[in-house]
Every structure is written in structure tokens, then in C-alpha cells.
mmCIF file of C-alpha atoms and ligand atoms in Angstrom:
data_model
loop_
_atom_site.group_PDB
_atom_site.id
_atom_site.type_symbol
_atom_site.label_atom_id
_atom_site.label_comp_id
_atom_site.label_asym_id
_atom_site.label_seq_id
_atom_site.Cartn_x
_atom_site.Cartn_y
_atom_site.Cartn_z
ATOM 1 C CA UNK A 863 0.000 0.000 0.000
ATOM 2 C CA UNK A 864 1.261 3.500 -0.786
ATOM 3 C CA UNK A 865 2.157 5.739 2.122
ATOM 4 C CA UNK A 866 1.161 9.376 2.251
ATOM 5 C CA UNK A 867 2.519 12.407 4.058
ATOM 6 C CA UNK A 868 0.558 13.658 7.066
ATOM 7 C CA UNK A 869 -0.132 16.985 5.420
ATOM 8 C CA UNK A 870 -1.499 15.345 2.277
ATOM 9 C CA UNK A 871 -4.757 14.590 4.080
ATOM 10 C CA UNK A 872 -7.502 16.836 2.771
ATOM 11 C CA UNK A 873 -11.286 16.748 3.153
ATOM 12 C CA UNK A 874 -10.662 17.505 5.998
ATOM 13 C CA UNK A 875 -6.974 18.285 6.525
ATOM 14 C CA UNK A 876 -5.456 17.698 9.952
ATOM 15 C CA UNK A 877 -5.614 20.684 12.274
ATOM 16 C CA UNK A 878 -2.429 22.691 12.830
ATOM 17 C CA UNK A 879 -1.798 21.600 16.434
ATOM 18 C CA UNK A 880 -2.147 17.881 15.664
ATOM 19 C CA UNK A 881 0.036 18.206 12.582
ATOM 20 C CA UNK A 882 2.670 20.131 14.547
ATOM 21 C CA UNK A 883 2.903 17.435 17.227
ATOM 22 C CA UNK A 884 3.098 14.601 14.670
ATOM 23 C CA UNK A 885 5.849 16.456 12.826
ATOM 24 C CA UNK A 886 7.717 16.971 16.092
ATOM 25 C CA UNK A 887 7.978 13.153 16.248
ATOM 26 C CA UNK A 888 9.900 13.296 12.974
ATOM 27 C CA UNK A 889 7.516 11.019 11.058
ATOM 28 C CA UNK A 890 7.102 12.412 7.569
ATOM 29 C CA UNK A 891 5.025 9.587 6.130
ATOM 30 C CA UNK A 892 2.023 7.831 7.563
ATOM 31 C CA UNK A 893 2.383 4.066 7.923
ATOM 32 C CA UNK A 894 0.058 1.902 5.783
ATOM 33 C CA UNK A 895 -2.459 1.345 8.580
ATOM 34 C CA UNK A 896 -2.447 5.076 9.331
ATOM 35 C CA UNK A 897 -2.871 5.908 5.625
ATOM 36 C CA UNK A 898 -5.879 3.612 5.432
ATOM 37 C CA UNK A 899 -7.590 4.123 8.790
ATOM 38 C CA UNK A 900 -7.220 7.853 9.501
ATOM 39 C CA UNK A 901 -9.268 9.217 6.549
ATOM 40 C CA UNK A 902 -12.023 6.680 7.257
ATOM 41 C CA UNK A 903 -12.245 7.590 10.937
ATOM 42 C CA UNK A 904 -12.166 11.301 10.049
ATOM 43 C CA UNK A 905 -15.084 10.633 7.699
ATOM 44 C CA UNK A 906 -16.886 9.213 10.731
ATOM 45 C CA UNK A 907 -16.830 5.607 9.631
ATOM 46 C CA UNK A 908 -16.384 2.749 12.073
ATOM 47 C CA UNK A 909 -13.141 0.961 11.300
ATOM 48 C CA UNK A 910 -11.733 -2.436 12.139
ATOM 49 C CA UNK A 911 -8.004 -2.448 11.424
ATOM 50 C CA UNK A 912 -5.807 -5.516 11.433
ATOM 51 C CA UNK A 913 -2.096 -4.721 11.318
ATOM 52 C CA UNK A 914 0.978 -6.335 12.866
ATOM 53 C CA UNK A 915 2.625 -5.126 16.049
ATOM 54 C CA UNK A 916 4.818 -2.128 15.326
ATOM 55 C CA UNK A 917 2.720 -0.871 12.409
ATOM 56 C CA UNK A 918 1.760 2.418 14.079
ATOM 57 C CA UNK A 919 -1.764 1.674 15.243
ATOM 58 C CA UNK A 920 -1.578 4.090 18.199
ATOM 59 C CA UNK A 921 -1.400 7.193 16.014
ATOM 60 C CA UNK A 922 -3.917 5.611 13.625
ATOM 61 C CA UNK A 923 -6.531 6.139 16.342
ATOM 62 C CA UNK A 924 -5.128 9.006 18.429
ATOM 63 C CA UNK A 925 -4.925 11.421 15.495
ATOM 64 C CA UNK A 926 -8.558 11.081 14.336
ATOM 65 C CA UNK A 927 -9.734 10.946 17.958
ATOM 66 C CA UNK A 928 -8.101 14.308 18.649
ATOM 67 C CA UNK A 929 -9.472 15.799 15.440
ATOM 68 C CA UNK A 930 -13.011 14.679 16.188
ATOM 69 C CA UNK A 931 -12.892 15.919 19.785
ATOM 70 C CA UNK A 932 -11.578 19.305 18.676
ATOM 71 C CA UNK A 933 -14.261 19.642 16.031
ATOM 72 C CA UNK A 934 -16.933 18.818 18.559
ATOM 73 C CA UNK A 935 -15.395 21.289 21.005
ATOM 74 C CA UNK A 936 -15.625 24.100 18.464
ATOM 75 C CA UNK A 937 -19.330 23.424 17.949
ATOM 76 C CA UNK A 938 -20.219 22.884 21.608
ATOM 77 C CA UNK A 939 -17.451 23.195 24.206
ATOM 78 C CA UNK A 940 -17.184 20.105 26.373
ATOM 79 C CA UNK A 941 -19.363 20.252 29.441
ATOM 80 C CA UNK A 942 -17.764 19.772 32.826
ATOM 81 C CA UNK A 943 -19.126 16.249 33.212
ATOM 82 C CA UNK A 944 -18.789 14.945 29.672
ATOM 83 C CA UNK A 945 -16.390 12.281 28.522
ATOM 84 C CA UNK A 946 -15.657 12.527 24.798
ATOM 85 C CA UNK A 947 -13.531 9.455 24.164
ATOM 86 C CA UNK A 948 -12.704 6.100 25.721
ATOM 87 C CA UNK A 949 -9.644 4.089 24.802
ATOM 88 C CA UNK A 950 -9.701 0.511 26.061
ATOM 89 C CA UNK A 951 -6.449 -1.394 26.176
ATOM 90 C CA UNK A 952 -5.790 -4.906 27.527
ATOM 91 C CA UNK A 953 -2.960 -4.206 29.993
ATOM 92 C CA UNK A 954 -1.849 -1.456 32.342
ATOM 93 C CA UNK A 955 1.455 -1.175 30.551
ATOM 94 C CA UNK A 956 -0.149 -0.739 27.126
ATOM 95 C CA UNK A 957 -2.653 1.759 28.512
ATOM 96 C CA UNK A 958 0.215 3.699 30.078
ATOM 97 C CA UNK A 959 2.092 3.769 26.763
ATOM 98 C CA UNK A 960 -0.945 5.139 24.925
ATOM 99 C CA UNK A 961 -1.442 7.717 27.651
ATOM 100 C CA UNK A 962 2.177 8.851 27.260
ATOM 101 C CA UNK A 963 1.817 9.387 23.511
ATOM 102 C CA UNK A 964 -1.473 11.193 24.081
ATOM 103 C CA UNK A 965 0.172 13.410 26.712
ATOM 104 C CA UNK A 966 2.574 14.719 24.082
ATOM 105 C CA UNK A 967 -0.373 15.992 22.050
ATOM 106 C CA UNK A 968 -2.156 17.470 25.060
ATOM 107 C CA UNK A 969 0.917 19.525 25.955
ATOM 108 C CA UNK A 970 0.216 21.658 22.871
ATOM 109 C CA UNK A 971 -1.502 24.809 24.118
ATOM 110 C CA UNK A 972 -4.316 24.491 21.590
ATOM 111 C CA UNK A 973 -5.060 20.951 22.748
ATOM 112 C CA UNK A 974 -4.767 21.552 26.493
ATOM 113 C CA UNK A 975 -8.542 21.665 26.930
ATOM 114 C CA UNK A 976 -8.704 17.951 26.039
ATOM 115 C CA UNK A 977 -7.394 16.486 29.273
ATOM 116 C CA UNK A 978 -6.996 12.773 29.890
ATOM 117 C CA UNK A 979 -7.012 10.325 32.755
ATOM 118 C CA UNK A 980 -5.448 6.888 32.987
ATOM 119 C CA UNK A 981 -7.886 4.379 34.550
ATOM 120 C CA UNK A 982 -6.150 1.086 35.316
ATOM 121 C CA UNK A 983 -6.302 -1.625 37.935
ATOM 122 C CA UNK A 984 -3.738 -1.444 40.713
ATOM 123 C CA UNK A 985 -4.428 2.227 41.428
ATOM 124 C CA UNK A 986 -7.008 3.099 44.064
ATOM 125 C CA UNK A 987 -10.532 3.138 42.628
ATOM 126 C CA UNK A 988 -11.476 5.778 45.192
ATOM 127 C CA UNK A 989 -8.792 8.041 43.749
ATOM 128 C CA UNK A 990 -10.040 7.365 40.219
ATOM 129 C CA UNK A 991 -13.507 8.476 41.282
ATOM 130 C CA UNK A 992 -12.267 11.641 42.973
ATOM 131 C CA UNK A 993 -10.151 12.489 39.934
ATOM 132 C CA UNK A 994 -12.944 11.939 37.435
ATOM 133 C CA UNK A 995 -15.236 14.126 39.494
ATOM 134 C CA UNK A 996 -12.719 16.896 40.101
ATOM 135 C CA UNK A 997 -10.676 16.941 36.919
ATOM 136 C CA UNK A 998 -13.472 15.994 34.515
ATOM 137 C CA UNK A 999 -11.227 14.351 31.948
ATOM 138 C CA UNK A 1000 -12.393 14.404 28.361
ATOM 139 C CA UNK A 1001 -10.464 11.267 27.380
ATOM 140 C CA UNK A 1002 -10.187 8.103 29.487
ATOM 141 C CA UNK A 1003 -7.440 5.590 28.747
ATOM 142 C CA UNK A 1004 -8.515 2.411 30.498
ATOM 143 C CA UNK A 1005 -8.114 -1.262 31.140
ATOM 144 C CA UNK A 1006 -11.485 -3.032 30.870
ATOM 145 C CA UNK A 1007 -11.768 -4.438 34.394
ATOM 146 C CA UNK A 1008 -11.394 -1.102 36.134
ATOM 147 C CA UNK A 1009 -13.620 0.689 33.640
ATOM 148 C CA UNK A 1010 -16.355 -1.887 34.135
ATOM 149 C CA UNK A 1011 -16.037 -1.488 37.935
ATOM 150 C CA UNK A 1012 -16.483 2.262 37.553
ATOM 151 C CA UNK A 1013 -19.583 1.855 35.401
ATOM 152 C CA UNK A 1014 -21.068 -0.484 38.006
ATOM 153 C CA UNK A 1015 -20.325 1.840 40.922
ATOM 154 C CA UNK A 1016 -23.405 3.014 42.732
ATOM 155 C CA UNK A 1017 -23.985 5.518 45.477
ATOM 156 C CA UNK A 1018 -20.922 7.735 45.175
ATOM 157 C CA UNK A 1019 -22.335 10.222 42.703
ATOM 158 C CA UNK A 1020 -19.939 9.240 39.928
ATOM 159 C CA UNK A 1021 -22.568 8.036 37.447
ATOM 160 C CA UNK A 1022 -20.150 7.226 34.672
ATOM 161 C CA UNK A 1023 -22.970 6.139 32.345
ATOM 162 C CA UNK A 1024 -24.374 9.688 32.431
ATOM 163 C CA UNK A 1025 -20.938 11.144 31.715
ATOM 164 C CA UNK A 1026 -20.517 9.155 28.503
ATOM 165 C CA UNK A 1027 -23.872 10.180 27.024
ATOM 166 C CA UNK A 1028 -22.255 12.321 24.344
ATOM 167 C CA UNK A 1029 -19.271 10.036 23.772
ATOM 168 C CA UNK A 1030 -17.807 10.674 20.317
ATOM 169 C CA UNK A 1031 -15.167 8.015 20.013
ATOM 170 C CA UNK A 1032 -14.465 4.530 21.353
ATOM 171 C CA UNK A 1033 -11.205 2.702 20.692
ATOM 172 C CA UNK A 1034 -10.783 -1.011 21.349
ATOM 173 C CA UNK A 1035 -7.025 -1.428 21.079
ATOM 174 C CA UNK A 1036 -5.270 -4.792 20.777
ATOM 175 C CA UNK A 1037 -8.700 -6.403 20.511
ATOM 176 C CA UNK A 1038 -7.239 -9.872 20.007
ATOM 177 C CA UNK A 1039 -5.356 -9.586 23.306
ATOM 178 C CA UNK A 1040 -8.399 -8.144 25.078
ATOM 179 C CA UNK A 1041 -10.176 -11.382 24.208
ATOM 180 C CA UNK A 1042 -7.189 -13.665 24.883
ATOM 181 C CA UNK A 1043 -6.948 -12.171 28.360
ATOM 182 C CA UNK A 1044 -10.602 -13.003 29.068
ATOM 183 C CA UNK A 1045 -12.159 -9.544 28.830
ATOM 184 C CA UNK A 1046 -14.970 -10.483 26.460
ATOM 185 C CA UNK A 1047 -17.708 -10.126 29.093
ATOM 186 C CA UNK A 1048 -16.252 -6.920 30.544
ATOM 187 C CA UNK A 1049 -16.010 -5.305 27.120
ATOM 188 C CA UNK A 1050 -19.531 -6.356 26.195
ATOM 189 C CA UNK A 1051 -20.831 -5.000 29.504
ATOM 190 C CA UNK A 1052 -19.032 -1.707 28.867
ATOM 191 C CA UNK A 1053 -20.546 -1.510 25.356
ATOM 192 C CA UNK A 1054 -23.960 -1.750 27.017
ATOM 193 C CA UNK A 1055 -23.345 1.555 28.831
ATOM 194 C CA UNK A 1056 -22.281 3.499 25.733
ATOM 195 C CA UNK A 1057 -24.460 5.566 23.409
ATOM 196 C CA UNK A 1058 -24.970 4.222 19.898
ATOM 197 C CA UNK A 1059 -24.155 7.609 18.394
ATOM 198 C CA UNK A 1060 -20.389 7.281 18.411
ATOM 199 C CA UNK A 1061 -17.512 6.266 16.181
ATOM 200 C CA UNK A 1062 -15.703 3.060 17.066
ATOM 201 C CA UNK A 1063 -12.252 1.965 15.981
ATOM 202 C CA UNK A 1064 -11.107 -1.569 16.697
ATOM 203 C CA UNK A 1065 -7.412 -2.398 16.291
ATOM 204 C CA UNK A 1066 -5.802 -5.802 16.421
ATOM 205 C CA UNK A 1067 -2.750 -7.706 15.260
ATOM 206 C CA UNK A 1068 -4.772 -10.706 14.118
ATOM 207 C CA UNK A 1069 -8.411 -11.130 13.285
ATOM 208 C CA UNK A 1070 -9.714 -14.229 15.080
ATOM 209 C CA UNK A 1071 -13.318 -15.471 15.100
ATOM 210 C CA UNK A 1072 -13.730 -13.926 18.546
ATOM 211 C CA UNK A 1073 -12.536 -10.573 17.196
ATOM 212 C CA UNK A 1074 -15.141 -10.856 14.445
ATOM 213 C CA UNK A 1075 -17.814 -11.380 17.120
ATOM 214 C CA UNK A 1076 -16.614 -8.282 18.957
ATOM 215 C CA UNK A 1077 -16.687 -6.276 15.720
ATOM 216 C CA UNK A 1078 -20.289 -7.349 15.273
ATOM 217 C CA UNK A 1079 -21.143 -6.346 18.848
ATOM 218 C CA UNK A 1080 -19.363 -3.010 18.939
ATOM 219 C CA UNK A 1081 -19.122 -1.527 15.438
ATOM 220 C CA UNK A 1082 -21.705 -0.270 12.947
ATOM 221 C CA UNK A 1083 -21.165 -0.997 9.246
ATOM 222 C CA UNK A 1084 -17.421 -1.130 9.799
ATOM 223 C CA UNK A 1085 -14.863 -0.702 7.068
ATOM 224 C CA UNK A 1086 -12.285 -3.468 7.375
ATOM 225 C CA UNK A 1087 -8.632 -2.507 6.911
ATOM 226 C CA UNK A 1088 -5.910 -5.141 6.786
ATOM 227 C CA UNK A 1089 -2.224 -4.388 6.251
ATOM 228 C CA UNK A 1090 0.854 -6.510 6.745
ATOM 229 C CA UNK A 1091 3.678 -3.956 6.798
ATOM 230 C CA UNK A 1092 5.548 -2.507 9.788
ATOM 231 C CA UNK A 1093 6.188 1.181 10.464
ATOM 232 C CA UNK A 1094 9.816 1.247 9.372
HETATM 233 P P1 ADP B 996 1.377 -0.886 17.107
HETATM 234 O O1 ADP B 996 0.357 -0.356 18.068
HETATM 235 O O2 ADP B 996 0.806 -1.097 15.744
HETATM 236 O O3 ADP B 996 2.101 -2.084 17.617
HETATM 237 P P2 ADP B 996 2.755 1.585 17.695
HETATM 238 O O4 ADP B 996 1.640 2.523 17.492
HETATM 239 O O5 ADP B 996 3.126 1.261 19.078
HETATM 240 O O6 ADP B 996 2.489 0.220 16.889
HETATM 241 O O7 ADP B 996 4.009 2.134 16.879
HETATM 242 C C1 ADP B 996 5.193 1.390 16.743
HETATM 243 C C2 ADP B 996 6.361 2.343 16.559
HETATM 244 O O8 ADP B 996 6.264 3.010 15.305
HETATM 245 C C3 ADP B 996 6.423 3.408 17.627
HETATM 246 O O9 ADP B 996 7.760 3.553 18.051
HETATM 247 C C4 ADP B 996 5.949 4.648 16.906
HETATM 248 O O10 ADP B 996 6.484 5.815 17.457
HETATM 249 C C5 ADP B 996 6.431 4.406 15.483
HETATM 250 N N1 ADP B 996 5.626 5.105 14.454
HETATM 251 C C6 ADP B 996 4.297 5.396 14.522
HETATM 252 N N2 ADP B 996 3.901 6.042 13.423
HETATM 253 C C7 ADP B 996 4.989 6.186 12.628
HETATM 254 C C8 ADP B 996 5.208 6.791 11.338
HETATM 255 N N3 ADP B 996 4.222 7.351 10.662
HETATM 256 N N4 ADP B 996 6.461 6.740 10.827
HETATM 257 C C9 ADP B 996 7.472 6.141 11.523
HETATM 258 N N5 ADP B 996 7.332 5.571 12.734
HETATM 259 C C10 ADP B 996 6.099 5.583 13.293
HETATM 260 MG MG1 MG B 997 -0.560 -1.011 19.792
#
């Protein structure tokens, strides 16, 4: 598959702040999975992308996620209790890595309003609740077990289901590993709390039968992208 430059995207082009941060990484060309998935997600399609480890899937979802949240923000600024995007990742370590890449974007002064919170097991759930209530993050980067616990929480005025009512974007990252690690029920329960009006991107290294079931449960008319090449 041909690779394009980041600034060759048109209809719509990437916003200046996102483009500036990507260029600060020194990546001139998009990888094949980025070239395929980003325009589709920007056009508000659901996407299921299969691409090997190391093919650049993180930016394939973070870039359109940031674009869509910014666009929404310009129309209606995010309310204090609204969560705009959820990223679900199978392990704490992977969630932390995504959160670190995201943090580099959110340091840009024009993206500072899109704050994030890392929601993973091992940290205190009480602290998670206090932070969500006080810092009102717009993007949650989560592992499924802890996110499900938060949705099921009653009686502490968190009401996560109400906070995701205008969710724009859901990412299921490393979907094959999510299922291998036994998170099928958790992820399906989480899907039950989310509004249908949203974009969903599902990313995996391999597309197993179980992944296909999850695509059916979580995505609407998805475009399937499959690439075999690595980033470099
Ligand atoms: P995956 O999630 O597909 O395993 P990652 O998103 O973790 O892959 O990216 C793998 C590596 O490729 C990272 O070091 C990342 O910084 C790098 N990378 C991402 N996009 C590009 C690009 N467009 N050009 C060159 N390297 C890239
Ligand atoms: Mg990855």
C-alpha cells in the first residue's frame, strides 16, 4: 500500500496543532495502517483495522480521535461532566504507553482543553472516582476491568454512564489480546453503557473469530482494513 505524508490529508486536513505534534515526532510519512484508517475515521466511519505489532496503530486512532474531539469542542465546548472518548487497552502497561503518547499531544496549548485520565487496575478506585469528578477528563485511557467497575459503581455520585452520554469516540485497542486475556464479558458489559451515536475503531494484530464477534457487537457498518507492513 502507498504511504502518504501527514499533510497530504484533505477533506478535511489535519488541524495545525495535531500536525505540529506529529511532525515533532519526525515522522514524515504515515504508515500503511495510518494511511488507510485515519481518513475513514475522520469521515466518521467505524473501522476495524488488522495490522501487525509495530505498524503504528496508536497514532492511527489518536490522530482522528483528537481531530473529532476538537471539532466537537468548536461546535459545543465540552461540558464539565462529559467524557468525549474512551480508549480501552488490555494491559496497564499498554494503557500507560498510549497515555504517554497522548500526553505529548495534550501539551500543545491548543489541545490543552482535552485532558486525559489513565484508569487502570492497581491504582485506588477511590482516587479514580475523585479524579474523574474533580478533573473531569475528556479522554479516558482504560483497562477493561477497572472501567467496568467504575460503570457499576453506585452511590458515590460518579454516574459514569451519564458522563458518557455524548461520547464521540471509542477505541478497542489490541482487541485480540483483550479477548485472549478473558475480557470479552467486561467489554460487552461496557458496550452496554455506551451511546450508539459514536464512532468506534477496533485495532488488532490478528483477526480471530472472537474478534469478528466483537466487531459485530461493537461496530456499525465497519470498514475493514488489513495491512501486513511494519512502520519502518
Ligand atoms: P502498534 O500499536 O501497531 O504495535 P505503535 O503505534 O506502538 O504500533 O508504533 C510502533 C512504533 O512506530 C512506535 O515507536 C511509533 O512511534 C512508530 N511510528 C508510529 N507512526 C509512525 C510513522 N508514521 N512513521 C514512523 N514511525 C512511526
Ligand atoms: Mg498497539
